[in-house]
Coordinates of C-alpha atoms in Angstrom, one line a residue:
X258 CA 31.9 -6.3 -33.4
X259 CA 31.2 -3.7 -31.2
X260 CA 30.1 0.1 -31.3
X261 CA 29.5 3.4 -29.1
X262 CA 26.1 3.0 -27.2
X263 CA 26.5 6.8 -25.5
X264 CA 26.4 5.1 -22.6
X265 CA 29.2 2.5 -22.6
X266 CA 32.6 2.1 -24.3
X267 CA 31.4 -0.7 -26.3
X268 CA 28.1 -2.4 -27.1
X269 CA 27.9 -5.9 -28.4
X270 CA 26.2 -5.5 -31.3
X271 CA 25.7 -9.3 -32.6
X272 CA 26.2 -10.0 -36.6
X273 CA 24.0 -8.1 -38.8
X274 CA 22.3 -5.4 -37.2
X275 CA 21.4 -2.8 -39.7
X276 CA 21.8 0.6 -39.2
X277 CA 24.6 0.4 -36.6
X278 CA 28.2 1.1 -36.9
X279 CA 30.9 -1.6 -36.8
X280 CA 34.7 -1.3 -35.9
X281 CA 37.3 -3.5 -37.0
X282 CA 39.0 -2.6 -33.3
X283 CA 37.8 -3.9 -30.0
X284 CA 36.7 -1.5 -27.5
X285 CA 39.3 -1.5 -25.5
X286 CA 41.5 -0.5 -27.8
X287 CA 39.3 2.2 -29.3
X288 CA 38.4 3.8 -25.7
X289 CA 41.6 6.0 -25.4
X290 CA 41.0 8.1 -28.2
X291 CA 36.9 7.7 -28.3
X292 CA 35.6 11.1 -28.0
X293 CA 33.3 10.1 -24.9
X294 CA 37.4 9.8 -22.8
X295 CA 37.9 13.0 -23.4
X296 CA 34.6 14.2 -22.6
X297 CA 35.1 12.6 -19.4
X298 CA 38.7 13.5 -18.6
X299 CA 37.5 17.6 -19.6
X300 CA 34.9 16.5 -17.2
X301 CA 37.5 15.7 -14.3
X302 CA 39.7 18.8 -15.3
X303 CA 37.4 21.4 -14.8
X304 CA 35.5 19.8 -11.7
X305 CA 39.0 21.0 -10.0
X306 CA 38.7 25.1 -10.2
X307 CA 35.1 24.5 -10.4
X308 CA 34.7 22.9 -7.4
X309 CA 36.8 25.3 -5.6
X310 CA 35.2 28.4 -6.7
X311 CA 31.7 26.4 -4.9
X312 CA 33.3 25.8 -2.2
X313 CA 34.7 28.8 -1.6
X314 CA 31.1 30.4 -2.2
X315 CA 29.6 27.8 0.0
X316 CA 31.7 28.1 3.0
X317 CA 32.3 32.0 3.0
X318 CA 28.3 32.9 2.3
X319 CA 27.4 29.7 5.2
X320 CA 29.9 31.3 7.6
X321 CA 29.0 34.5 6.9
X322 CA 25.0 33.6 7.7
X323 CA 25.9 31.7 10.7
X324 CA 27.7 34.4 12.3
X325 CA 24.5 37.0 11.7
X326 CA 21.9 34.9 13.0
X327 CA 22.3 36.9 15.9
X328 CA 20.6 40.0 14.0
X329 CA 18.1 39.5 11.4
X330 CA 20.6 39.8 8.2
X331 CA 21.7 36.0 8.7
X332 CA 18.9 34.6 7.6
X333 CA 18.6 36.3 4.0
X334 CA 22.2 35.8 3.6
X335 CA 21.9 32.3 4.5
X336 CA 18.4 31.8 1.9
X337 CA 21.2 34.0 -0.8
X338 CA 23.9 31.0 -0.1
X339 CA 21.5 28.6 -0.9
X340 CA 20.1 30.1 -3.8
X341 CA 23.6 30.6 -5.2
X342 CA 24.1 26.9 -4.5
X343 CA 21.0 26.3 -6.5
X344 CA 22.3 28.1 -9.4
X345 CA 25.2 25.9 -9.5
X346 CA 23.4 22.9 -9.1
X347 CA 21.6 24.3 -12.4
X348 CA 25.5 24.7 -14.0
X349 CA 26.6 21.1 -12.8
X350 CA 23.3 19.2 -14.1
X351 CA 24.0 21.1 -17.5
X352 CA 27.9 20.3 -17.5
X353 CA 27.2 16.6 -16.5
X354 CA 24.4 16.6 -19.9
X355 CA 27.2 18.2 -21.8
X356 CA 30.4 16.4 -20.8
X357 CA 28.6 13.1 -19.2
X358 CA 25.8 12.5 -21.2
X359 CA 23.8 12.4 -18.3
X360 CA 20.2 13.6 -18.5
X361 CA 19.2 15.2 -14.6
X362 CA 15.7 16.0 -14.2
X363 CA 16.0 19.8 -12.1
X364 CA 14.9 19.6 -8.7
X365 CA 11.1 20.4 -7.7
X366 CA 10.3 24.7 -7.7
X367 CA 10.4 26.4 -4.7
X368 CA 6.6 25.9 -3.1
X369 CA 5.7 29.8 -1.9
X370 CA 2.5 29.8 -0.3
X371 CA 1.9 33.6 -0.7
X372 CA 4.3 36.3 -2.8
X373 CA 6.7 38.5 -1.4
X374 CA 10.6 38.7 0.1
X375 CA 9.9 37.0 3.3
X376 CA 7.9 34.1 1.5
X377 CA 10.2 33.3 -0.8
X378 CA 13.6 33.5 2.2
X379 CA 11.0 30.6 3.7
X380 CA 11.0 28.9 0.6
X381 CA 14.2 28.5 0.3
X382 CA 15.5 27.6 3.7
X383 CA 12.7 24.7 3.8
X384 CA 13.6 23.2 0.4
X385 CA 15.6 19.8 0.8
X386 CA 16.6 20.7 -2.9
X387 CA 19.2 23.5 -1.5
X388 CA 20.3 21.7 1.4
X389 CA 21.1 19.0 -1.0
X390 CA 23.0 21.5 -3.6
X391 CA 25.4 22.9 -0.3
X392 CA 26.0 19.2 0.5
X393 CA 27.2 19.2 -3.7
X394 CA 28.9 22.0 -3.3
X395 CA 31.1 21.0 0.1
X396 CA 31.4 17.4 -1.0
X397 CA 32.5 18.2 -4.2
X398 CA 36.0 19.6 -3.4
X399 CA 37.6 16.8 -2.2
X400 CA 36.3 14.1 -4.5
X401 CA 37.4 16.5 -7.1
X402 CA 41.1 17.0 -5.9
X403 CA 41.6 13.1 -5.8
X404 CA 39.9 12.0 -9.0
X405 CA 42.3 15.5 -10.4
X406 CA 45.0 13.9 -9.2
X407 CA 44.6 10.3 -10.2
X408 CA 43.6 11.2 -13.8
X409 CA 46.5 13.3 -14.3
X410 CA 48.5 10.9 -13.0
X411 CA 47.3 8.2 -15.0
X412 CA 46.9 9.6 -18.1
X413 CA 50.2 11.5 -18.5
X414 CA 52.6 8.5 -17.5
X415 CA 50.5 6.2 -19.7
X416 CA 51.2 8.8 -22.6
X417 CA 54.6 9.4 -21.6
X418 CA 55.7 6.1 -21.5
X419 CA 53.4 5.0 -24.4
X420 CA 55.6 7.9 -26.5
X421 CA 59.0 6.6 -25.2
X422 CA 60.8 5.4 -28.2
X423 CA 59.6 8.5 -30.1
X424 CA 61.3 11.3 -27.7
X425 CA 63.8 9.0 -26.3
X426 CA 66.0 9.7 -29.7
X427 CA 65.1 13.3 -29.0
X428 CA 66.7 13.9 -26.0
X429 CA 70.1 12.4 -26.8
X430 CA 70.8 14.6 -29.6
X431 CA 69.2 17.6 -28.1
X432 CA 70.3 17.6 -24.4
X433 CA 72.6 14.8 -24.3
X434 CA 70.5 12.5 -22.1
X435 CA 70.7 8.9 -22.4
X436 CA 66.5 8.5 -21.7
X437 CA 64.5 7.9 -18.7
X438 CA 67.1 7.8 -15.7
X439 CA 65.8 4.8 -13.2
X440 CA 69.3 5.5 -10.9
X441 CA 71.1 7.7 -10.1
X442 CA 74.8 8.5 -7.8
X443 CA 78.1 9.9 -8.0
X444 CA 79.6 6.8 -9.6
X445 CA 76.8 5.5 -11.5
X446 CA 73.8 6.2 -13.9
X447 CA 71.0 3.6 -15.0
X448 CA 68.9 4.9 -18.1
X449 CA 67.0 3.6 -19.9
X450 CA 67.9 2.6 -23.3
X451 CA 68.7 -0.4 -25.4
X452 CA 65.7 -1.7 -27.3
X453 CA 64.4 -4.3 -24.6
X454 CA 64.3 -1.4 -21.9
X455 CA 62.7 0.7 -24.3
X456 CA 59.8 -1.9 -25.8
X457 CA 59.0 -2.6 -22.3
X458 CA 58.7 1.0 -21.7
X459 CA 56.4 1.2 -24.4
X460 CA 54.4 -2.1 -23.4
X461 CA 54.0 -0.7 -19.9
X462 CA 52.9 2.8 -21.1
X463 CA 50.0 1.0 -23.4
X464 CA 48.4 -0.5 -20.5
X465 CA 48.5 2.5 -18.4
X466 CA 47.0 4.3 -21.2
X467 CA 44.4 1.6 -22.2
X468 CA 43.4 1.4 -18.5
X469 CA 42.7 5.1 -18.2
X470 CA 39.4 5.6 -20.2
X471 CA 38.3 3.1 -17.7
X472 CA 39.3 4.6 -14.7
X473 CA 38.1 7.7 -16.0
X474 CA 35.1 6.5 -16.3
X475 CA 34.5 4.6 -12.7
X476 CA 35.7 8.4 -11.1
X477 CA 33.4 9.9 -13.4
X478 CA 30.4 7.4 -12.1
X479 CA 31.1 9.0 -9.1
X480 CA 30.5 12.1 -10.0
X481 CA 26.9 10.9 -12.0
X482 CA 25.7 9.7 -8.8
X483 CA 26.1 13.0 -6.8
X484 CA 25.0 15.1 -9.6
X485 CA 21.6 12.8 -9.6
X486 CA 21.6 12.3 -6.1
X487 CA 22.0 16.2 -4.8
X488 CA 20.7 18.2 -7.8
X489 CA 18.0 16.5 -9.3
X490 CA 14.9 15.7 -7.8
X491 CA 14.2 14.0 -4.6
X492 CA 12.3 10.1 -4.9
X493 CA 9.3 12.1 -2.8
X494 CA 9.7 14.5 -5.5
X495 CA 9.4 12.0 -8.2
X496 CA 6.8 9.8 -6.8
X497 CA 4.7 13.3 -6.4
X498 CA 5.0 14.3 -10.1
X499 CA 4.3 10.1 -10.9
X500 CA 0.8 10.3 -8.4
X501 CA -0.4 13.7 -9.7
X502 CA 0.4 12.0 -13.7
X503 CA -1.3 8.7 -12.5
X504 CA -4.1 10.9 -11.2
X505 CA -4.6 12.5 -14.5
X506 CA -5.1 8.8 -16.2
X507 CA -7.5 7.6 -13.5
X508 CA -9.2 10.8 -14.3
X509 CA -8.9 10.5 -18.0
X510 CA -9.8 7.0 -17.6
X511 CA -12.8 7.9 -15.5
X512 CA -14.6 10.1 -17.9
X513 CA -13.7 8.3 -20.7
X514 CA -16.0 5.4 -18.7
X515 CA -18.2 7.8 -18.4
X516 CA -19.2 9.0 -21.5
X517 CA -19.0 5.3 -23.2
X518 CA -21.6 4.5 -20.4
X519 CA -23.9 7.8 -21.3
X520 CA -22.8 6.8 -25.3
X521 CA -24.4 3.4 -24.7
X522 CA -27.7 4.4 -22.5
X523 CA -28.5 7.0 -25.3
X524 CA -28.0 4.2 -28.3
X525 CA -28.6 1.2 -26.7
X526 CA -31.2 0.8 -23.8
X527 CA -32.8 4.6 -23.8
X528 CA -33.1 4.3 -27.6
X529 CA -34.8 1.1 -27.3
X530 CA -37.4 2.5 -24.2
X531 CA -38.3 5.4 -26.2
X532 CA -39.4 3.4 -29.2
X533 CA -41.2 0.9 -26.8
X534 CA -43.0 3.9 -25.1
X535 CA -44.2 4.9 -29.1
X536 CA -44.9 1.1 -29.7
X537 CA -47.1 1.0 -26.2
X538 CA -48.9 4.6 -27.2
X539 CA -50.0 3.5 -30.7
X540 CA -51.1 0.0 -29.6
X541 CA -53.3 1.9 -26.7
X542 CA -54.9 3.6 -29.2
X543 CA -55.5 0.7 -31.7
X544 CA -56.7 -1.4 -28.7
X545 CA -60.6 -0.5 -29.1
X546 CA -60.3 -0.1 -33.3
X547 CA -57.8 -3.6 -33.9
X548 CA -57.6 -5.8 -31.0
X549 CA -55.1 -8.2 -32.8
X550 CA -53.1 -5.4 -34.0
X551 CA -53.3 -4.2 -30.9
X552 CA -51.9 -7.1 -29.5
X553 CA -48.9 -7.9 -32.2
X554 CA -48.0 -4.4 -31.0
X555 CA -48.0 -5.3 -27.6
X556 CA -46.0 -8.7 -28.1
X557 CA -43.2 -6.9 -30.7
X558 CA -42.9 -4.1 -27.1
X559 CA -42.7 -7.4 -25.1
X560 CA -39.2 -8.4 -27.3
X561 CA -38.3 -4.7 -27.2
X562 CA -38.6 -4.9 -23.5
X563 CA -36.2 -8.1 -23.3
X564 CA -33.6 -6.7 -25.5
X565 CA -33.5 -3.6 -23.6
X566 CA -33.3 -5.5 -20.4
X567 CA -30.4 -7.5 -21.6
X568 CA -28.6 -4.6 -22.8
X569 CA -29.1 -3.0 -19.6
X570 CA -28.1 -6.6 -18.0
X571 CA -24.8 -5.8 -19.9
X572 CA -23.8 -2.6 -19.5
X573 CA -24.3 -3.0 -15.8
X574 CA -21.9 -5.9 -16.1
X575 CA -19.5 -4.0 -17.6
X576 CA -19.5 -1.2 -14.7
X577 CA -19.0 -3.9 -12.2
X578 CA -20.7 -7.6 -11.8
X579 CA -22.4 -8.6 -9.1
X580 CA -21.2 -12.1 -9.8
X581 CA -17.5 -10.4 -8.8
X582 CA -19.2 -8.2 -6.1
X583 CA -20.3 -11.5 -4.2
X584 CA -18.8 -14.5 -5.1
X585 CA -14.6 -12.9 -5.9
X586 CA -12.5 -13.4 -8.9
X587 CA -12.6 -16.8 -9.2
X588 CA -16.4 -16.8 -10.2
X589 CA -16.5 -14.0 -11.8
X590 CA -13.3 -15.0 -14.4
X591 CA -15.3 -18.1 -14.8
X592 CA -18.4 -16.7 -16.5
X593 CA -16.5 -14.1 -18.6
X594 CA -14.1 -17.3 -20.1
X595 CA -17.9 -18.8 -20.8
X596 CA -18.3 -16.1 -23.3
X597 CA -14.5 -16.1 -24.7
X598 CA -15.5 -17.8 -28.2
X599 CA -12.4 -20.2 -27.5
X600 CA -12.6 -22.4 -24.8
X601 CA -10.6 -21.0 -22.0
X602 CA -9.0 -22.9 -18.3
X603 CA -9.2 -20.5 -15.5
X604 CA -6.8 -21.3 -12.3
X605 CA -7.3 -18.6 -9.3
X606 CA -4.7 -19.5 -7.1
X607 CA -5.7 -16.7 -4.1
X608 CA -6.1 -18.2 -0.2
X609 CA -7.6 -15.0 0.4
X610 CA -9.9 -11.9 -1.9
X611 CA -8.0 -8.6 -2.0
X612 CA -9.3 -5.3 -1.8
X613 CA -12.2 -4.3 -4.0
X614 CA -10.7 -1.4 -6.3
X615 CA -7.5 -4.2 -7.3
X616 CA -10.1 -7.1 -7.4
X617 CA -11.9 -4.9 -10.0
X618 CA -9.3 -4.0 -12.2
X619 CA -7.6 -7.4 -12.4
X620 CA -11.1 -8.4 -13.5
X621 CA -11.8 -6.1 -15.8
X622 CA -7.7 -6.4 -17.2
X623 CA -8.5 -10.3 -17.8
X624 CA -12.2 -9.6 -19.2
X625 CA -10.6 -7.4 -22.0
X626 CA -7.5 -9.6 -22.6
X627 CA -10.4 -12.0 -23.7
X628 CA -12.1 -9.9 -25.8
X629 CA -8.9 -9.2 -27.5
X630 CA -8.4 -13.2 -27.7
X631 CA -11.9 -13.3 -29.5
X632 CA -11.6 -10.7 -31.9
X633 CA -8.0 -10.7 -33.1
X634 CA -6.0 -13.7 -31.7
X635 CA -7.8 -16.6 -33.8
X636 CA -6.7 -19.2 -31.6
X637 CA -8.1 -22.4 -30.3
X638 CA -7.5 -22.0 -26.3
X639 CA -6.8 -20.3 -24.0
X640 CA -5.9 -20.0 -20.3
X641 CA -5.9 -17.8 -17.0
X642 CA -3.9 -18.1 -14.2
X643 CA -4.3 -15.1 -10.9
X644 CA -1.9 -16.0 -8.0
X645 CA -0.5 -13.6 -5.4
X646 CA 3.6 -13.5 -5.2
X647 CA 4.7 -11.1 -1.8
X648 CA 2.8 -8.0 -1.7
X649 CA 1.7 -8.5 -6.1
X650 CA -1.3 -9.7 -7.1
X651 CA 0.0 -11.8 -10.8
X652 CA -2.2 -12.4 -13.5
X653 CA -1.2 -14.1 -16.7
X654 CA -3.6 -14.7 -19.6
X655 CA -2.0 -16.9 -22.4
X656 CA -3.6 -18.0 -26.2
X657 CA -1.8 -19.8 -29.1
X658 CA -3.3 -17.5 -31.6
X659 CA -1.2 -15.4 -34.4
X660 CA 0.6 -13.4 -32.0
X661 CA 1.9 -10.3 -33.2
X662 CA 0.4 -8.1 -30.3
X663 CA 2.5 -4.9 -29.7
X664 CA 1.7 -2.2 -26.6
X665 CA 3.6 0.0 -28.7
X666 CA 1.4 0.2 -31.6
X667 CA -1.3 2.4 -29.2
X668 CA -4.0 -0.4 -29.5
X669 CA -5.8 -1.4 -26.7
X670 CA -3.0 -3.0 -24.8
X671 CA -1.7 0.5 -24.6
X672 CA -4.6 2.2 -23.0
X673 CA -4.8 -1.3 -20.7
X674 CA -0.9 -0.4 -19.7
X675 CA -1.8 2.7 -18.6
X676 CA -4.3 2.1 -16.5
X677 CA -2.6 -0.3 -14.9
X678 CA 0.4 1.8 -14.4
X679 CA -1.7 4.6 -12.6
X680 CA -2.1 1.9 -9.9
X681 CA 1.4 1.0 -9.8
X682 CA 1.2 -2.1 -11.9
X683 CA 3.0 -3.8 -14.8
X684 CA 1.5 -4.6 -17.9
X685 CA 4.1 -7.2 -20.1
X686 CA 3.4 -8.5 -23.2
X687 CA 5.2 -11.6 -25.2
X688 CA 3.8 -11.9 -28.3
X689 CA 6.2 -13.2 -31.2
X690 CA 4.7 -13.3 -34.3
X691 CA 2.7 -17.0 -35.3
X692 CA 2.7 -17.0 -31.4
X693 CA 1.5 -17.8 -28.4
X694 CA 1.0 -14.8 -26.9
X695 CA 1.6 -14.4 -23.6
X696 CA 0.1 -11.3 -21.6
X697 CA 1.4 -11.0 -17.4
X698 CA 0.0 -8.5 -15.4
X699 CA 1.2 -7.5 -11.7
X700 CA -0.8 -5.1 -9.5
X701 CA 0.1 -4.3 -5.8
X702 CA -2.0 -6.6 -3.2
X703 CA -3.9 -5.1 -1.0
X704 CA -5.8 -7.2 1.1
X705 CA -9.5 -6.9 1.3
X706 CA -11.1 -4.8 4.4
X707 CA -14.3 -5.4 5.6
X708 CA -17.0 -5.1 3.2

C-alpha cells in the first residue's frame, strides 16, 4: 500500500503501520487527481504572469539605475530595484510554502552599521541576498514560459484525448463532425472513429495524463531549487547562524562545567577542609589537657585529609587528566575502562595524537559512555575502538547490556549530542531494545600542533 508523504506522490508504507492512511490504488494512478498535482500545476500557471510582471520590474528599475549612475539618483534607484526584488523573493518563498510545500528559510537581514538613508542604500547594494533575488527575478521568465508551455501542453491533450469517447458522440450530433480529423484534402477525410480508433485514443490519452503529475513535478523541482538557491539564505549565511548557535552550547556547556566544579569544591573537598581546620583547632587545644584525645583527633584529620585529597585527585581528573595531557588517548581510555565496573577492551588505532581541544572531548565522550555502561546498561563487556577515517576522528563504544538507549528521550546522550554537534560532530546511537548498544561518535581531526 502506499500513501501521500507531502513530499512525494507515494510512500511505501509496509503492512501495518498504525496511524497512516492506505489506498486501494497505486500511486500512479492516484497522482492525477491528488491535490498536491494541482498544487503544482497552479504553481506553474501563475509563475507565467508572475514572472513577467518581475521581470518587467527588474529590467526597467536595473536600466533605469544604470543609466543614472552618471548623477547621483542611480544609485538609490538601483538599492529601490533591489529592494523591490527582495519583496518578491519574500512573495515567491511564501508561494513556493503555499503551492510547493517547500519550507525556505528568508535570507540574512540587511547588516547596517549605523542608521540613516545612505546606510541603509549601502546595505542593500552589498547584500548577496539582493543580487541573488534579481538573478530570481531575470531567470525566472524563461524557465517559466517553457515549463507554461509544456504543462499546458501536456495536460490538456492527455485530458483531451483521455475524454475522447465521451465528446466524440457530442460532436456528431451537434456539429456534424465525424471526431478527431487525422487527414485532411479535397477528396478525402480520415477521422477518427470506429471503436478501435477511439479505445486507442483513450489508451493514449491515459498515459499522457498519468505522466503529467510527474512531469509536473520534475519542472516544479526546478523551480524548488531556485527558490532555495536565490531567496533563501546563503551556506555562509547558514553556517554563521550554525557557529553563533554552536557558540551558545559551548557557552552553555562551559558554565554549566563551571558551576558543577564550584557545586563540588563547596560539598566535596572545601566542605571536607573546613571540618579538618575545626578537627585540627579543637585537637590543639586538647593537646596539653588529653594527649590521646588529642591525638585520635589528629589521626580522624589524617583520614579527612586523604579523602579530601582524593576527591580533589578526582575532580581534577574530571577537568582534564594529566594521564591524557601526557601520555594521549590511548593511556588515558585505558585507566578510565579500569574503573568501568564491566570489564572493557580498548583498541586506539591513531598513528598520530590530534589536537588537544578534540583529544579532550573524545575522551571525555568515551569516559561518560562508560559511566552510562556502569550505571544503566547492566552488561557483562564492553569495548572501545578510536580510529581516524580522512579528515574524522571515529570513536565507537559498544556493550551487550539491555539496550533501550534513546538521544531523544533528553538523557544524557542528548546533552553528549550536543556538545558534540557544537564542534561539528556526530553523535549516533543503535540501541534496540534487549541490545547491544552500539554508540559511534565522529569529530573533525585536527592534527595536534606543537605543544
Amino acid at each position: 500500500m502506499a500513501t501521500y508523504d507531502g513530499q512525494g506522490y507515494g510512500l511505501d508504507t509496509g503492512p501495518g503501520r498504525p496511524g497512516e492512511r492506505r489506498h486501494r490504488l497505486p500511486a500512479a494512478l492516484r497522482a492525477p487527481v491528488e491535490g498536491r498535482t494541482w498544487r503544482e500545476l497552479g504553481h506553474v500557471l501563475l509563475s507565467l504572469p508572475i514572472s513577467v510582471l518581475l521581470f518587467t520590474y527588474a529590467v526597467t528599475m536595473v536600466s533605469l539605475g544604470a543609466g543614472l549612475l552618471v548623477t547621483f539618483l542611480g544609485v538609490p534607484v538601483l538599492a529601490a530595484a533591489l529592494a523591490g526584488c527582495r519583496g518578491f523573493g519574500a512573495v515567491e518563498r511564501a508561494r513556493a510554502r503555499g503551492l510547493l510545500g517547500l519550507e525556505v528559510a528568508e535570507p540574512e537581514p540587511l547588516r547596517m552599521k549605523r542608521q540613516g538613508f545612505m546606510a541603509w542604500i549601502g546595505a542593500v547594494l552589498k547584500s548577496g541576498s539582493s543580487w541573488r533575488s534579481l538573478l530570481y527575478a531575470v531567470l525566472q521568465l524563461p524557465w517559466a514560459v517553457f515549463s507554461f508551455a509544456v504543462v499546458v501542453t501536456v495536460w490538456s491533450v492527455g485530458w483531451s484525448l483521455l475524454t475522447y469517447p465521451l465528446w466524440f458522440w457530442v460532436f456528431p450530433v451537434y456539429t456534424g463532425q465525424g471526431g478527431i480529423q487525422l487527414y485532411g484534402d479535397e477528396q478525402h477525410r480520415i477521422y477518427l472513429d470506429n471503436p478501435f480508433e477511439i479505445t486507442v485514443t483513450a489508451l493514449v490519452g491515459l498515459l499522457f495524463t498519468i505522466a503529467t503529475p510527474w512531469i509536473v513535478r520534475a519542472l516544479t523541482t526546478v523551480d524548488r531549487v531556485m527558490v532555495h538557491g536565490l531567496l533563501g539564505p546563503s551556506r555562509l549565511a547558514t553556517r554563521v547562524v550554525e557557529l553563533e548557535s554552536d557558540r551558545g552550547v559551548v557557552v552553555d556547556t562551559a558554565a554549566a562545567d563551571l558551576r558543577r566544579i564550584e557545586r563540588d569544591l563547596h560539598d566535596g573537598a572545601q566542605a571536607r577542609l573546613v571540618n579538618l581546620a575545626m578537627d585540627l583547632g579543637l585537637a590543639k587545644e586538647k593537646l596539653r589537657e588529653d594527649p590521646q584525645v588529642a591525638a585520635q583527633m589528629v589521626d580522624e584529620a589524617h583520614g579527612e585529609v586523604k579523602t579530601a585529597l582524593q576527591e580533589l585527585r578526582d575532580l581534577a581528573r574530571g577537568i582534564h587528566p594529566a594521564v591524557l595531557t601526557d601520555r594521549g588517548l590511548d593511556a588515558a581510555l585505558s585507566s578510565v575502562a579500569s574503573r568501568c565496573t564491566v570489564p572493557v577492551q580498548v583498541e586506539v588505532d591513531l598513528a598520530e595524537r590530534p589536537a588537544p581541544a578534540i583529544e579532550g572531548i573524545a575522551y571525555f565522550t568515551v569516559s561518560e559512555l562508560l559511566q552510562n555502561i556502569s550505571k544503566h546498561a547492566r552488561a557483562t563487556w564492553a569495548a572501545v575502538e578510536v580510529w581516524r577515517t580522512e579528515n574524522r576522528l571515529m570513536l565507537q563504544v559498544v556493550d551487550n547490556g539491555v539496550g533501550g538507549a534513546d538521544v531523544s528521550r533528553g538523557s544524557g546522550l542528548a546533552g553528549l549530542a550536543e556538545r558534540l554537534d557544537a564542534v561539528d560532530g556526530i553523535l549516533v546511537v543503535d540501541s534496540p531494545a534487549g541490545g547491544p548498544t552500539r554508540v559511534t561518535a565522529e569529530l573533525p581531526w585536527r592534527a595536534e600542533r606543537t605543544r
